[in-house]
Coordinates of C-alpha atoms in Angstrom, one line a residue:
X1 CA 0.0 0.0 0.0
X2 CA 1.3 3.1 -1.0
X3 CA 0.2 5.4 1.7
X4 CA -0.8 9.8 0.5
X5 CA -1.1 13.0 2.4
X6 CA -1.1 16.2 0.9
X7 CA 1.2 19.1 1.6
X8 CA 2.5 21.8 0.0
X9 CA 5.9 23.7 -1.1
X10 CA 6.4 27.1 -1.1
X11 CA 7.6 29.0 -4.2
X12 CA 7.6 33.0 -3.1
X13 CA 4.1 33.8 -1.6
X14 CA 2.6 31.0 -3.8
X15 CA 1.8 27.2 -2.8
X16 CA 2.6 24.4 -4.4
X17 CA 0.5 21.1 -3.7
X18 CA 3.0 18.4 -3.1
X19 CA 1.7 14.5 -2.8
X20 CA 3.9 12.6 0.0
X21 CA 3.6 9.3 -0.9
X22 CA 5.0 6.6 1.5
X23 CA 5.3 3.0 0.9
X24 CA 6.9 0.4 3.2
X25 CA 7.9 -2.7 1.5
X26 CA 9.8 -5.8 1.8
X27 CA 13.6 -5.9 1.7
X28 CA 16.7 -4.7 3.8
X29 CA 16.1 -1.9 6.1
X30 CA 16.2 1.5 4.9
X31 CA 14.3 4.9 5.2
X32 CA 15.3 7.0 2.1
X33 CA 13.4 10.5 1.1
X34 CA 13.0 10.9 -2.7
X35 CA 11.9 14.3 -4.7
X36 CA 14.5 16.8 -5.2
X37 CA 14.5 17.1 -1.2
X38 CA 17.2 19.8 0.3
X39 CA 18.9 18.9 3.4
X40 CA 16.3 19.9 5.9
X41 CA 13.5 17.7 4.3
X42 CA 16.4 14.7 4.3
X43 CA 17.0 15.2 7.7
X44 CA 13.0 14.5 8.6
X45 CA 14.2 10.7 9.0
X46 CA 15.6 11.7 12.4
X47 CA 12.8 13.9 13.5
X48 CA 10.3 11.5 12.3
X49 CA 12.2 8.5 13.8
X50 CA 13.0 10.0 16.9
X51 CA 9.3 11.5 17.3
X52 CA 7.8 7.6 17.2
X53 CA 10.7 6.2 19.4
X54 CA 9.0 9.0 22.2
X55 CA 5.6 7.7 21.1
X56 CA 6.6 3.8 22.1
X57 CA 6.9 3.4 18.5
X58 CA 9.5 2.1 16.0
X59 CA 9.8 1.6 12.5
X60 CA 8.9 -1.1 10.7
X61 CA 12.6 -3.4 10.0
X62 CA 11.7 -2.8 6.1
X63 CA 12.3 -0.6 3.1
X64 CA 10.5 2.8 3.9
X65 CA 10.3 5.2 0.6
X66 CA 9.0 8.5 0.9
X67 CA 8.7 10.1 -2.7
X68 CA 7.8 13.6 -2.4
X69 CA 5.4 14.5 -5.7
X70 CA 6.4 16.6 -8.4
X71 CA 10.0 15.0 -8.1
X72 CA 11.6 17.7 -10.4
X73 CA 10.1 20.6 -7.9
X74 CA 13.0 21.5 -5.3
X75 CA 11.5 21.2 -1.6
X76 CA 12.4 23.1 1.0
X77 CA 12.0 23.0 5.2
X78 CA 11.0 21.2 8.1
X79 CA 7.4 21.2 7.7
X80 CA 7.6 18.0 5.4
X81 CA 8.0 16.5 8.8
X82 CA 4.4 15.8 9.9
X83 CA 3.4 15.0 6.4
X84 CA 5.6 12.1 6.4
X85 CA 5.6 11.3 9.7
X86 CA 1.6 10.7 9.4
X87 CA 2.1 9.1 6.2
X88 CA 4.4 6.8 7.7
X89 CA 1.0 6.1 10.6
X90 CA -1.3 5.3 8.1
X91 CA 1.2 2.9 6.1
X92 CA 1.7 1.1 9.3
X93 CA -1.9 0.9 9.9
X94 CA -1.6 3.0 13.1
X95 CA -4.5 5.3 11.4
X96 CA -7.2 4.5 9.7
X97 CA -6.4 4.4 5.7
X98 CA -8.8 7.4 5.5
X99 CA -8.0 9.5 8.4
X100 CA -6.7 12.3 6.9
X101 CA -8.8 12.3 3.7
X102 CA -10.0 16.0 3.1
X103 CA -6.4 17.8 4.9
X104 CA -3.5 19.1 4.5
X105 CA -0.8 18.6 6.6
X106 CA 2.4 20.9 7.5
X107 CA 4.4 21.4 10.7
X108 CA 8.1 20.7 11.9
X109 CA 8.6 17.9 14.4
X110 CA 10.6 18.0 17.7
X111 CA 12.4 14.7 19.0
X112 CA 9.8 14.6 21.7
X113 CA 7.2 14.4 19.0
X114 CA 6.0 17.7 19.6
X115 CA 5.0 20.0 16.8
X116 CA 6.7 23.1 16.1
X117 CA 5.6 26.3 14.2
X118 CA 7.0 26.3 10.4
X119 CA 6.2 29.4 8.5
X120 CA 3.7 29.9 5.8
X121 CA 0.6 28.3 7.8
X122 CA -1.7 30.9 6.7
X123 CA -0.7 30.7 3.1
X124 CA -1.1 26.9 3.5
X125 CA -4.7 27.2 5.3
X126 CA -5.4 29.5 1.8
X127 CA -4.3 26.8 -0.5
X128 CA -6.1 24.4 1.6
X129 CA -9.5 26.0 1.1
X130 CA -8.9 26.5 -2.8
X131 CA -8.7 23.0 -3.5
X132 CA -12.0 22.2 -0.9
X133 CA -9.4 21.0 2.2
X134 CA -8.9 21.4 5.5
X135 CA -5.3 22.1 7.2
X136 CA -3.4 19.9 9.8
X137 CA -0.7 22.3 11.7
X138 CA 1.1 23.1 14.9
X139 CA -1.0 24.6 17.7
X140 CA 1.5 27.0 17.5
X141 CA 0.3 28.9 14.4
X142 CA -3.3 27.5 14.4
X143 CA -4.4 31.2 15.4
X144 CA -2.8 32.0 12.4
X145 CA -4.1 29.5 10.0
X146 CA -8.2 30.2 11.6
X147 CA -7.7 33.3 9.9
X148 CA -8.5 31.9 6.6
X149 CA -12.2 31.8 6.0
X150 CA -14.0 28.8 6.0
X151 CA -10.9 26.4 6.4
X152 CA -11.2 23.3 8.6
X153 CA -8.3 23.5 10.8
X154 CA -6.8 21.0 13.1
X155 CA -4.4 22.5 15.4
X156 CA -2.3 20.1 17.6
X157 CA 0.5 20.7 19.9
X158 CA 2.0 16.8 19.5
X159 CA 1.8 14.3 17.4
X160 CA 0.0 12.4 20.1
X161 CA -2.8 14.6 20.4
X162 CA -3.2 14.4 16.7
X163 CA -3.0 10.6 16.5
X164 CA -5.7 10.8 19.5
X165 CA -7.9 13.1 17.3
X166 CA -8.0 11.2 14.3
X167 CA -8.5 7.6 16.3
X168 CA -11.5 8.9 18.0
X169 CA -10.6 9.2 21.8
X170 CA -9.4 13.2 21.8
X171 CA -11.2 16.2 20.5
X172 CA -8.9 18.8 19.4
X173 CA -10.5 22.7 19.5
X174 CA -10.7 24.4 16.6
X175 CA -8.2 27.1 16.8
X176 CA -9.4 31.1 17.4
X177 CA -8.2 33.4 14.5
X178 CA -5.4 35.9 16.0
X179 CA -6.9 39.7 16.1
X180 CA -4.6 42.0 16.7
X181 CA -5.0 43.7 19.6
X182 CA -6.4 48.0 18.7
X183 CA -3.6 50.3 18.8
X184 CA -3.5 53.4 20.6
X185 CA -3.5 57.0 19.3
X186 CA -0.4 57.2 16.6
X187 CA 1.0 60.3 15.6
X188 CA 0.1 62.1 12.7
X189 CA 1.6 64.5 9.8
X190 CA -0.3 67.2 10.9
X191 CA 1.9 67.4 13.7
X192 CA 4.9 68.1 12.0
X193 CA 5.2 71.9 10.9
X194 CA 6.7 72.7 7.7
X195 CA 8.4 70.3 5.4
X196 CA 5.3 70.5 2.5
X197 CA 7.2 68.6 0.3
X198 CA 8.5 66.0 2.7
X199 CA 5.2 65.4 3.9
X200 CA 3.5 65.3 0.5
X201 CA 5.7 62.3 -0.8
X202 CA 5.2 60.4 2.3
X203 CA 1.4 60.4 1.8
X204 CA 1.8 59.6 -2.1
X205 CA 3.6 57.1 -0.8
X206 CA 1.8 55.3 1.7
X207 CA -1.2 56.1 -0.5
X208 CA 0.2 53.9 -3.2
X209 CA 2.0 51.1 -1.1
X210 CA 5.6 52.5 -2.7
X211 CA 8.5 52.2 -1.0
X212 CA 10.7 55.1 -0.1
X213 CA 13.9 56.5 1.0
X214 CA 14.6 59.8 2.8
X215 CA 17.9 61.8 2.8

């Protein structure tokens, strides 16, 4: 069984849906990560392997393979970690085959199998609710991720907690969005006597969005 949970990669301020596919098959025992995958999305064999061991877990003695889908697009960071790490679950039949059918997951993983914010979690809760999913991140940047409209969002703060969520006997809270709190009274241009000119290209400016540079 070839085991599929959906993630993304970031390119800029865009997502990129990325299929994790893990498959655990017969032979000598190995855990390789395949997919154009730069050196902190290789490392995730630690993580991941160290994150079970905490659980009471260990992995299977068998050939592990997690291609990571588009193999000619280059991924990048830790938050490849819970994706694999829950793909490796359902491939050992720890989760139920369709646990995480309708998600998206993304987050880094500590050693003690606690999940870590990884940046881009509102992005990802955007991409999510494009393509009709929810999103499965670090309790850590769930406030951030609620902000997106209509997104399911499960926020955990271990791996446990998830696993306990998904199996049945845990109910995880969907996550508040963040509101900034209101800011006080700020100062303002009319304030500042004289400089006309330095003051009218400061409001074209911020009018506009444009950067600027004062001498």
């Amino acid at each position: 069984m070839v085991a599929r949970i959906p993630t993304i990669a970031f390119q800029g301020l865009e997502a990129v849906p990325v299929d994790v596919q893990v498959q655990v098959a017969a032979g000598l025992p190995a855990f390789t990560i395949v997919g154009l995958a730069d050196k902190a999305v290789t490392e995730s064999r630690e993580r991941v392997r160290a994150a079970l061991s905490a659980l009471g877990m260990s992995l299977p003695p068998k050939r592990i393979i997690v291609n990571l889908a588009p193999a000619d697009l280059p991924k990048e960071g830790s938050h490849y970690d819970l994706p694999i790490a829950l793909g490796l679950l359902l491939a050992m039949e720890v989760l139920p085959e369709d646990a995480l059918a309708g998600f998206v997951a993304m987050g880094e993983l500590g050693l003690d199998a606690g999940l870590t914010a990884s940046g881009g979690a509102l992005l990802a809760a955007l991409h999510a609710g494009d393509r009709g999913l929810g999103l499965v991140c670090p309790v850590s940047v769930g406030t951030e991720a609620a902000v997106a409209d209509g997104v399911e969002i499960l926020a955990a703060p271990g791996l446990l907690h998830l696993i306990n969520h998904l199996r049945g006997t845990q109910v995880l809270a969907p996550p508040e969005p963040a509101i900034e709190a209101a800011a006080g009274p700020l100062p303002d241009l009319a304030e500042v006597k004289g400089q006309d000119s330095a003051k009218r290209v400061l409001e074209i400016a911020a009018a506009g969005s444009h950067h600027l540079l004062l001498l």
